[in-house]
Amino acid sequence: MNTRVFTSPLFLGFDHLEQMIERAAKNSSDGYPPYNIEQLSPISLRITLAVAGFTMDDLQITLEDNQLVIRGRQTEDGNGRVFLHRGIAARQFQRAFVIAEGIEVKGAWLDNGLLHVDLVRPVPQPVVKTIPISKGQTKAPAGANRMVDGGTSTDY
């Protein structure tokens, strides 16, 4: 079901936000693997997933269109083992997190069955641009257009 959130004409250009909300809702339905999100400092976060039984070769982390995607797929080692009871499933997963603009993935590591992914939001440097003011210019800069009677545009 596709519910339109930004239907007012005042919200033109917010389609990407609507798509992010839909992706987040779609990805939150499965609870495996469980995860934590901690704020380590005002600019850094850590996502921790419980991935017991997965090796580094079984895991993949990608960043796709502001979406952090973590996939796990265990390889079946058939080594002739016969299970009388198999309670530990070799289950694959995909967990996705929508990442805000400007967030950077700093690194990831696997430790004791926990996959840690560190994120940081760099403090933006203020950008101040000075616009020069010229004296006595009667002609507009090249490429500037103006409307003349009749609705056509011409260069100055």
CSV table of N, CA and C in Angstrom, one decimal:
chain,number,residue,atom,x,y,z
A,1,MET,N,0.8,-1.2,0.0
A,1,MET,CA,0.0,0.0,0.0
A,1,MET,C,0.9,1.2,0.0
A,2,ASN,N,0.6,2.1,-0.9
A,2,ASN,CA,1.4,3.4,-1.0
A,2,ASN,C,0.5,4.5,-0.5
A,3,THR,N,0.9,5.1,0.6
A,3,THR,CA,0.2,6.2,1.2
A,3,THR,C,1.0,7.5,0.9
A,4,ARG,N,0.3,8.4,0.3
A,4,ARG,CA,1.0,9.7,-0.1
A,4,ARG,C,1.0,10.6,1.2
A,5,VAL,N,2.1,11.0,1.6
A,5,VAL,CA,2.2,11.9,2.8
A,5,VAL,C,2.2,13.3,2.4
A,6,PHE,N,3.0,13.7,1.4
A,6,PHE,CA,3.2,15.1,1.0
A,6,PHE,C,2.3,15.3,-0.2
A,7,THR,N,1.0,15.5,0.0
A,7,THR,CA,0.1,15.8,-1.1
A,7,THR,C,-0.1,17.2,-1.4
A,8,SER,N,0.2,18.1,-0.5
A,8,SER,CA,0.0,19.5,-0.6
A,8,SER,C,0.9,20.1,-1.7
A,9,PRO,N,0.5,21.1,-2.5
A,9,PRO,CA,1.4,21.7,-3.4
A,9,PRO,C,2.6,22.5,-2.7
A,10,LEU,N,2.4,22.7,-1.4
A,10,LEU,CA,3.5,23.4,-0.6
A,10,LEU,C,4.7,22.5,-0.4
A,11,PHE,N,4.5,21.2,-0.6
A,11,PHE,CA,5.6,20.2,-0.4
A,11,PHE,C,6.2,19.7,-1.7
A,12,LEU,N,6.3,20.5,-2.7
A,12,LEU,CA,6.9,20.2,-4.0
A,12,LEU,C,8.4,19.9,-3.7
A,13,GLY,N,8.9,18.8,-4.2
A,13,GLY,CA,10.3,18.5,-4.1
A,13,GLY,C,10.6,17.7,-2.9
A,14,PHE,N,9.6,17.2,-2.1
A,14,PHE,CA,9.9,16.4,-0.9
A,14,PHE,C,9.6,15.0,-1.2
A,15,ASP,N,9.6,14.6,-2.5
A,15,ASP,CA,9.4,13.2,-2.8
A,15,ASP,C,10.4,12.2,-2.2
A,16,HIS,N,11.7,12.7,-2.2
A,16,HIS,CA,12.7,11.9,-1.6
A,16,HIS,C,12.5,11.6,-0.2
A,17,LEU,N,11.9,12.5,0.6
A,17,LEU,CA,11.6,12.2,2.0
A,17,LEU,C,10.5,11.1,2.1
A,18,GLU,N,9.5,11.2,1.3
A,18,GLU,CA,8.5,10.2,1.3
A,18,GLU,C,9.0,8.9,0.9
A,19,GLN,N,9.9,8.8,0.0
A,19,GLN,CA,10.5,7.5,-0.4
A,19,GLN,C,11.4,6.9,0.8
A,20,MET,N,12.1,7.8,1.5
A,20,MET,CA,12.9,7.4,2.7
A,20,MET,C,12.0,6.8,3.8
A,21,ILE,N,10.8,7.5,4.0
A,21,ILE,CA,9.9,7.0,5.0
A,21,ILE,C,9.3,5.6,4.6
A,22,GLU,N,9.0,5.4,3.3
A,22,GLU,CA,8.5,4.2,2.9
A,22,GLU,C,9.5,3.1,3.0
A,23,ARG,N,10.8,3.4,2.7
A,23,ARG,CA,11.9,2.4,2.8
A,23,ARG,C,12.1,2.0,4.3
A,24,ALA,N,12.0,3.0,5.2
A,24,ALA,CA,12.2,2.7,6.6
A,24,ALA,C,11.1,1.8,7.1
A,25,ALA,N,9.9,2.1,6.7
A,25,ALA,CA,8.7,1.3,7.2
A,25,ALA,C,8.8,-0.2,6.6
A,26,LYS,N,9.3,-0.3,5.4
A,26,LYS,CA,9.4,-1.6,4.8
A,26,LYS,C,10.5,-2.4,5.4
A,27,ASN,N,11.6,-1.8,5.8
A,27,ASN,CA,12.7,-2.5,6.4
A,27,ASN,C,12.6,-2.8,7.8
A,28,SER,N,11.6,-2.2,8.5
A,28,SER,CA,11.5,-2.4,10.0
A,28,SER,C,10.6,-3.6,10.3
A,29,SER,N,10.1,-4.4,9.4
A,29,SER,CA,9.1,-5.4,9.6
A,29,SER,C,9.8,-6.7,10.3
A,30,ASP,N,11.0,-7.0,9.9
A,30,ASP,CA,11.7,-8.2,10.4
A,30,ASP,C,12.6,-7.8,11.6
A,31,GLY,N,12.5,-8.7,12.6
A,31,GLY,CA,13.3,-8.3,13.8
A,31,GLY,C,14.6,-9.0,13.9
A,32,TYR,N,15.1,-9.7,12.8
A,32,TYR,CA,16.4,-10.4,12.8
A,32,TYR,C,17.4,-9.7,11.9
A,33,PRO,N,18.5,-9.5,12.3
A,33,PRO,CA,19.1,-9.7,13.6
A,33,PRO,C,18.8,-8.5,14.5
A,34,PRO,N,18.7,-8.8,15.8
A,34,PRO,CA,18.5,-7.6,16.7
A,34,PRO,C,19.7,-6.7,16.6
A,35,TYR,N,19.4,-5.4,16.9
A,35,TYR,CA,20.4,-4.4,16.8
A,35,TYR,C,20.2,-3.3,17.9
A,36,ASN,N,21.3,-2.6,18.2
A,36,ASN,CA,21.3,-1.4,19.0
A,36,ASN,C,21.8,-0.2,18.2
A,37,ILE,N,21.4,1.0,18.5
A,37,ILE,CA,22.0,2.2,17.9
A,37,ILE,C,22.3,3.1,19.1
A,38,GLU,N,23.6,3.4,19.3
A,38,GLU,CA,24.0,4.2,20.4
A,38,GLU,C,24.6,5.5,19.9
A,39,GLN,N,24.4,6.6,20.7
A,39,GLN,CA,25.0,7.8,20.4
A,39,GLN,C,26.3,7.9,21.2
A,40,LEU,N,27.4,7.9,20.6
A,40,LEU,CA,28.7,7.9,21.3
A,40,LEU,C,29.1,9.4,21.7
A,41,SER,N,28.8,10.3,20.9
A,41,SER,CA,29.1,11.7,21.1
A,41,SER,C,28.1,12.5,20.3
A,42,PRO,N,28.1,13.8,20.4
A,42,PRO,CA,27.1,14.6,19.6
A,42,PRO,C,27.3,14.4,18.1
A,43,ILE,N,28.4,13.9,17.6
A,43,ILE,CA,28.6,13.8,16.2
A,43,ILE,C,28.8,12.3,15.8
A,44,SER,N,28.8,11.4,16.7
A,44,SER,CA,29.1,10.0,16.3
A,44,SER,C,28.1,9.0,16.8
A,45,LEU,N,27.8,8.0,16.0
A,45,LEU,CA,26.8,6.9,16.3
A,45,LEU,C,27.5,5.6,16.1
A,46,ARG,N,26.9,4.6,16.7
A,46,ARG,CA,27.3,3.2,16.5
A,46,ARG,C,26.1,2.3,16.4
A,47,ILE,N,26.1,1.5,15.3
A,47,ILE,CA,25.0,0.5,15.1
A,47,ILE,C,25.7,-0.8,15.4
A,48,THR,N,25.1,-1.6,16.3
A,48,THR,CA,25.6,-2.9,16.7
A,48,THR,C,24.6,-4.0,16.4
A,49,LEU,N,24.9,-5.0,15.6
A,49,LEU,CA,24.0,-6.1,15.3
A,49,LEU,C,24.5,-7.4,15.9
A,50,ALA,N,23.6,-8.2,16.5
A,50,ALA,CA,24.0,-9.5,17.0
A,50,ALA,C,24.0,-10.5,15.8
A,51,VAL,N,25.2,-10.9,15.4
A,51,VAL,CA,25.3,-11.8,14.3
A,51,VAL,C,26.1,-13.0,14.7
A,52,ALA,N,25.8,-13.6,15.8
A,52,ALA,CA,26.5,-14.8,16.3
A,52,ALA,C,26.4,-15.9,15.2
A,53,GLY,N,27.6,-16.5,15.0
A,53,GLY,CA,27.7,-17.6,14.0
A,53,GLY,C,28.1,-17.1,12.6
A,54,PHE,N,28.1,-15.8,12.4
A,54,PHE,CA,28.6,-15.3,11.1
A,54,PHE,C,30.1,-14.9,11.2
A,55,THR,N,30.8,-15.2,10.1
A,55,THR,CA,32.2,-14.8,10.0
A,55,THR,C,32.3,-13.5,9.2
A,56,MET,N,33.4,-12.9,9.1
A,56,MET,CA,33.6,-11.7,8.3
A,56,MET,C,33.3,-12.0,6.9
A,57,ASP,N,33.6,-13.2,6.4
A,57,ASP,CA,33.4,-13.5,5.0
A,57,ASP,C,31.9,-13.7,4.7
A,58,ASP,N,31.1,-13.9,5.7
A,58,ASP,CA,29.6,-14.1,5.6
A,58,ASP,C,28.9,-12.8,5.5
A,59,LEU,N,29.5,-11.7,5.9
A,59,LEU,CA,28.9,-10.4,6.1
A,59,LEU,C,29.3,-9.4,5.0
A,60,GLN,N,28.3,-8.6,4.6
A,60,GLN,CA,28.6,-7.5,3.6
A,60,GLN,C,27.9,-6.3,4.0
A,61,ILE,N,28.6,-5.1,3.9
A,61,ILE,CA,28.0,-3.8,4.3
A,61,ILE,C,28.2,-2.9,3.0
A,62,THR,N,27.1,-2.3,2.6
A,62,THR,CA,27.1,-1.4,1.5
A,62,THR,C,26.3,-0.2,1.8
A,63,LEU,N,26.7,0.9,1.1
A,63,LEU,CA,25.9,2.2,1.2
A,63,LEU,C,25.3,2.4,-0.1
A,64,GLU,N,24.0,2.4,-0.2
A,64,GLU,CA,23.2,2.5,-1.4
A,64,GLU,C,22.2,3.6,-1.3
A,65,ASP,N,22.4,4.7,-2.0
A,65,ASP,CA,21.5,5.9,-2.0
A,65,ASP,C,21.0,6.2,-0.6
A,66,ASN,N,22.0,6.6,0.3
A,66,ASN,CA,21.7,7.0,1.7
A,66,ASN,C,21.0,5.9,2.5
A,67,GLN,N,21.3,4.7,2.1
A,67,GLN,CA,20.7,3.5,2.8
A,67,GLN,C,21.9,2.6,3.1
A,68,LEU,N,22.2,2.4,4.4
A,68,LEU,CA,23.2,1.5,4.9
A,68,LEU,C,22.6,0.1,4.9
A,69,VAL,N,23.1,-0.8,4.1
A,69,VAL,CA,22.5,-2.2,4.0
A,69,VAL,C,23.6,-3.2,4.5
A,70,ILE,N,23.2,-4.0,5.4
A,70,ILE,CA,24.0,-5.0,6.0
A,70,ILE,C,23.4,-6.4,5.7
A,71,ARG,N,24.2,-7.2,5.0
A,71,ARG,CA,23.7,-8.5,4.6
A,71,ARG,C,24.5,-9.6,5.2
A,72,GLY,N,23.9,-10.7,5.5
A,72,GLY,CA,24.6,-11.9,6.1
A,72,GLY,C,24.1,-13.1,5.4
A,73,ARG,N,25.0,-14.0,5.0
A,73,ARG,CA,24.7,-15.2,4.4
A,73,ARG,C,25.7,-16.2,4.8
A,74,GLN,N,25.3,-17.2,5.6
A,74,GLN,CA,26.2,-18.3,6.0
A,74,GLN,C,26.3,-19.3,4.9
A,75,THR,N,27.6,-19.8,4.8
A,75,THR,CA,27.8,-20.8,3.8
A,75,THR,C,27.6,-22.2,4.5
A,76,GLU,N,26.9,-23.0,3.7
A,76,GLU,CA,26.7,-24.4,4.3
A,76,GLU,C,27.9,-25.2,4.1
A,77,ASP,N,28.4,-25.7,5.3
A,77,ASP,CA,29.6,-26.6,5.2
A,77,ASP,C,29.0,-28.0,5.4
A,78,GLY,N,28.9,-28.7,4.3
A,78,GLY,CA,28.3,-30.1,4.4
A,78,GLY,C,29.2,-31.1,4.9
A,79,ASN,N,30.4,-30.9,5.3
A,79,ASN,CA,31.4,-31.8,5.8
A,79,ASN,C,30.8,-33.2,6.3
A,80,GLY,N,29.7,-33.7,5.8
A,80,GLY,CA,29.2,-35.0,6.2
A,80,GLY,C,28.6,-35.0,7.6
A,81,ARG,N,28.3,-33.9,8.2
A,81,ARG,CA,27.7,-33.9,9.5
A,81,ARG,C,26.3,-34.3,9.5
A,82,VAL,N,25.9,-35.1,10.5
A,82,VAL,CA,24.5,-35.5,10.6
A,82,VAL,C,23.9,-34.9,11.9
A,83,PHE,N,22.9,-34.1,11.7
A,83,PHE,CA,22.3,-33.4,12.9
A,83,PHE,C,21.1,-34.3,13.4
A,84,LEU,N,21.1,-34.5,14.7
A,84,LEU,CA,20.0,-35.2,15.4
A,84,LEU,C,19.0,-34.1,15.7
A,85,HIS,N,19.4,-32.9,16.0
A,85,HIS,CA,18.5,-31.8,16.2
A,85,HIS,C,19.3,-30.5,15.7
A,86,ARG,N,18.6,-29.7,14.9
A,86,ARG,CA,19.2,-28.5,14.3
A,86,ARG,C,18.4,-27.3,14.8
A,87,GLY,N,18.8,-26.7,15.9
A,87,GLY,CA,18.2,-25.6,16.5
A,87,GLY,C,18.8,-24.3,16.1
A,88,ILE,N,20.0,-24.3,15.6
A,88,ILE,CA,20.8,-23.1,15.2
A,88,ILE,C,20.7,-23.0,13.7
A,89,ALA,N,19.8,-22.2,13.2
A,89,ALA,CA,19.6,-22.1,11.8
A,89,ALA,C,20.7,-21.3,11.1
A,90,ALA,N,21.1,-21.7,9.9
A,90,ALA,CA,22.0,-20.9,9.1
A,90,ALA,C,21.1,-20.0,8.2
A,91,ARG,N,20.7,-18.9,8.8
A,91,ARG,CA,19.7,-18.1,8.2
A,91,ARG,C,20.4,-16.9,7.6
A,92,GLN,N,19.9,-16.5,6.4
A,92,GLN,CA,20.5,-15.2,5.8
A,92,GLN,C,19.6,-14.1,6.3
A,93,PHE,N,20.2,-12.9,6.2
A,93,PHE,CA,19.4,-11.7,6.6
A,93,PHE,C,19.9,-10.5,5.7
A,94,GLN,N,19.0,-9.5,5.8
A,94,GLN,CA,19.3,-8.2,5.2
A,94,GLN,C,18.7,-7.1,6.1
A,95,ARG,N,19.5,-6.2,6.6
A,95,ARG,CA,19.0,-5.2,7.5
A,95,ARG,C,19.4,-3.9,6.9
A,96,ALA,N,18.5,-2.9,6.7
A,96,ALA,CA,18.8,-1.6,6.1
A,96,ALA,C,18.5,-0.5,7.0
A,97,PHE,N,19.3,0.5,7.0
A,97,PHE,CA,19.1,1.7,7.8
A,97,PHE,C,19.2,2.9,6.9
A,98,VAL,N,18.2,3.8,7.0
A,98,VAL,CA,18.2,5.0,6.2
A,98,VAL,C,19.1,6.0,6.9
A,99,ILE,N,20.1,6.5,6.2
A,99,ILE,CA,21.1,7.4,6.7
A,99,ILE,C,20.9,8.8,6.2
A,100,ALA,N,20.9,9.8,7.2
A,100,ALA,CA,20.7,11.2,6.8
A,100,ALA,C,21.8,11.7,5.9
A,101,GLU,N,21.5,12.7,5.2
A,101,GLU,CA,22.5,13.4,4.4
A,101,GLU,C,23.7,13.9,5.2
A,102,GLY,N,24.9,13.7,4.8
A,102,GLY,CA,26.1,14.1,5.5
A,102,GLY,C,26.7,13.1,6.5
A,103,ILE,N,26.0,12.0,6.8
A,103,ILE,CA,26.5,11.0,7.7
A,103,ILE,C,27.5,10.2,6.9
A,104,GLU,N,28.6,9.9,7.5
A,104,GLU,CA,29.7,9.1,6.9
A,104,GLU,C,29.9,7.8,7.7
A,105,VAL,N,30.1,6.7,7.0
A,105,VAL,CA,30.5,5.4,7.6
A,105,VAL,C,32.0,5.4,7.8
A,106,LYS,N,32.4,5.4,9.1
A,106,LYS,CA,33.8,5.4,9.4
A,106,LYS,C,34.5,4.1,9.4
A,107,GLY,N,33.7,3.0,9.7
A,107,GLY,CA,34.3,1.7,9.7
A,107,GLY,C,33.4,0.7,10.4
A,108,ALA,N,33.8,-0.6,10.3
A,108,ALA,CA,33.0,-1.7,10.9
A,108,ALA,C,34.0,-2.7,11.4
A,109,TRP,N,33.6,-3.4,12.4
A,109,TRP,CA,34.4,-4.6,12.9
A,109,TRP,C,33.5,-5.6,13.6
A,110,LEU,N,34.0,-6.8,13.6
A,110,LEU,CA,33.2,-8.0,14.2
A,110,LEU,C,34.0,-8.4,15.4
A,111,ASP,N,33.3,-8.5,16.5
A,111,ASP,CA,33.9,-8.9,17.8
A,111,ASP,C,32.9,-9.7,18.6
A,112,ASN,N,33.2,-10.9,18.9
A,112,ASN,CA,32.4,-11.8,19.8
A,112,ASN,C,31.0,-11.9,19.3
A,113,GLY,N,30.7,-12.0,18.0
A,113,GLY,CA,29.4,-12.2,17.5
A,113,GLY,C,28.6,-10.9,17.4
A,114,LEU,N,29.3,-9.8,17.6
A,114,LEU,CA,28.6,-8.5,17.4
A,114,LEU,C,29.3,-7.7,16.3
A,115,LEU,N,28.5,-7.2,15.4
A,115,LEU,CA,29.0,-6.4,14.3
A,115,LEU,C,28.8,-5.0,14.6
A,116,HIS,N,29.9,-4.2,14.7
A,116,HIS,CA,29.8,-2.8,15.0
A,116,HIS,C,30.0,-1.9,13.8
A,117,VAL,N,29.2,-0.9,13.5
A,117,VAL,CA,29.4,0.0,12.4
A,117,VAL,C,29.4,1.4,13.0
A,118,ASP,N,30.5,2.1,12.8
A,118,ASP,CA,30.6,3.5,13.4
A,118,ASP,C,30.2,4.5,12.3
A,119,LEU,N,29.4,5.5,12.7
A,119,LEU,CA,29.0,6.5,11.8
A,119,LEU,C,29.4,7.9,12.4
A,120,VAL,N,29.6,8.9,11.6
A,120,VAL,CA,29.9,10.2,12.1
A,120,VAL,C,29.3,11.2,11.2
A,121,ARG,N,28.8,12.3,11.9
A,121,ARG,CA,28.3,13.5,11.1
A,121,ARG,C,29.3,14.6,11.3
A,122,PRO,N,30.1,14.9,10.3
A,122,PRO,CA,31.1,16.0,10.5
A,122,PRO,C,30.3,17.3,10.7
A,123,VAL,N,30.9,18.1,11.6
A,123,VAL,CA,30.4,19.5,11.8
A,123,VAL,C,30.6,20.3,10.6
A,124,PRO,N,29.5,20.8,10.0
A,124,PRO,CA,29.6,21.6,8.7
A,124,PRO,C,30.3,22.9,9.0
A,125,GLN,N,31.2,23.2,8.1
A,125,GLN,CA,31.9,24.5,8.2
A,125,GLN,C,31.0,25.6,7.7
A,126,PRO,N,30.8,26.7,8.4
A,126,PRO,CA,29.9,27.7,7.8
A,126,PRO,C,30.5,28.3,6.6
A,127,VAL,N,29.7,28.5,5.6
A,127,VAL,CA,30.1,29.0,4.3
A,127,VAL,C,29.6,30.4,4.1
A,128,VAL,N,30.5,31.3,4.1
A,128,VAL,CA,30.1,32.7,3.9
A,128,VAL,C,30.6,33.2,2.5
A,129,LYS,N,29.8,33.6,1.7
A,129,LYS,CA,30.2,34.1,0.3
A,129,LYS,C,29.9,35.6,0.2
A,130,THR,N,31.0,36.3,-0.1
A,130,THR,CA,30.8,37.8,-0.2
A,130,THR,C,30.5,38.1,-1.7
A,131,ILE,N,29.5,38.8,-1.9
A,131,ILE,CA,29.1,39.2,-3.3
A,131,ILE,C,29.6,40.6,-3.5
A,132,PRO,N,30.5,40.8,-4.5
A,132,PRO,CA,31.0,42.1,-4.8
A,132,PRO,C,29.9,43.0,-5.4
A,133,ILE,N,30.0,44.3,-5.0
A,133,ILE,CA,29.0,45.3,-5.6
A,133,ILE,C,29.8,46.2,-6.5
A,134,SER,N,29.3,46.2,-7.7
A,134,SER,CA,30.0,47.1,-8.7
A,134,SER,C,29.3,48.4,-8.8
A,135,LYS,N,30.0,49.4,-9.3
A,135,LYS,CA,29.4,50.8,-9.4
A,135,LYS,C,29.0,51.1,-10.9
A,136,GLY,N,27.8,51.6,-11.1
A,136,GLY,CA,27.4,52.1,-12.4
A,136,GLY,C,27.3,51.1,-13.5
A,137,GLN,N,27.0,49.9,-13.2
A,137,GLN,CA,26.8,48.9,-14.3
A,137,GLN,C,25.4,49.1,-14.8
A,138,THR,N,25.2,49.4,-16.1
A,138,THR,CA,23.9,49.5,-16.7
A,138,THR,C,23.5,48.3,-17.4
A,139,LYS,N,24.4,47.4,-17.7
A,139,LYS,CA,24.2,46.2,-18.5
A,139,LYS,C,24.3,45.0,-17.5
A,140,ALA,N,23.3,44.1,-17.7
A,140,ALA,CA,23.3,42.9,-16.8
A,140,ALA,C,24.4,42.0,-17.2
A,141,PRO,N,24.9,41.2,-16.3
A,141,PRO,CA,25.9,40.2,-16.7
A,141,PRO,C,25.5,39.3,-17.8
A,142,ALA,N,26.5,38.8,-18.5
A,142,ALA,CA,26.2,37.9,-19.7
A,142,ALA,C,25.3,36.7,-19.2
A,143,GLY,N,24.3,36.4,-20.0
A,143,GLY,CA,23.5,35.3,-19.7
A,143,GLY,C,22.2,35.7,-18.9
A,144,ALA,N,22.2,36.9,-18.4
A,144,ALA,CA,21.0,37.3,-17.7
A,144,ALA,C,19.9,37.7,-18.7
A,145,ASN,N,18.7,37.3,-18.5
A,145,ASN,CA,17.6,37.6,-19.4
A,145,ASN,C,16.6,38.5,-18.7
A,146,ARG,N,15.8,39.2,-19.5
A,146,ARG,CA,14.7,39.9,-18.9
A,146,ARG,C,13.5,39.8,-19.8
A,147,MET,N,12.3,40.0,-19.3
A,147,MET,CA,11.1,39.8,-20.0
A,147,MET,C,10.7,41.2,-20.7
A,148,VAL,N,10.3,41.1,-21.9
A,148,VAL,CA,9.9,42.4,-22.6
A,148,VAL,C,8.4,42.2,-22.9
A,149,ASP,N,7.7,43.3,-23.3
A,149,ASP,CA,6.3,43.2,-23.6
A,149,ASP,C,6.0,42.2,-24.6
A,150,GLY,N,5.1,41.3,-24.4
A,150,GLY,CA,4.8,40.2,-25.3
A,150,GLY,C,5.3,38.9,-24.7
A,151,GLY,N,6.0,38.9,-23.6
A,151,GLY,CA,6.3,37.7,-22.9
A,151,GLY,C,7.6,37.0,-23.4
A,152,THR,N,8.3,37.6,-24.3
A,152,THR,CA,9.5,36.9,-24.8
A,152,THR,C,10.7,37.4,-23.9
A,153,SER,N,11.7,36.6,-23.8
A,153,SER,CA,12.9,37.0,-23.0
A,153,SER,C,14.0,37.3,-24.0
A,154,THR,N,14.7,38.3,-23.7
A,154,THR,CA,15.9,38.7,-24.5
A,154,THR,C,17.1,39.0,-23.6
A,155,ASP,N,18.3,38.8,-24.1
A,155,ASP,CA,19.4,39.2,-23.4
A,155,ASP,C,19.5,40.7,-23.3
A,156,TYR,N,20.1,41.2,-22.3
A,156,TYR,CA,20.3,42.7,-22.2
A,156,TYR,C,21.3,43.1,-23.2
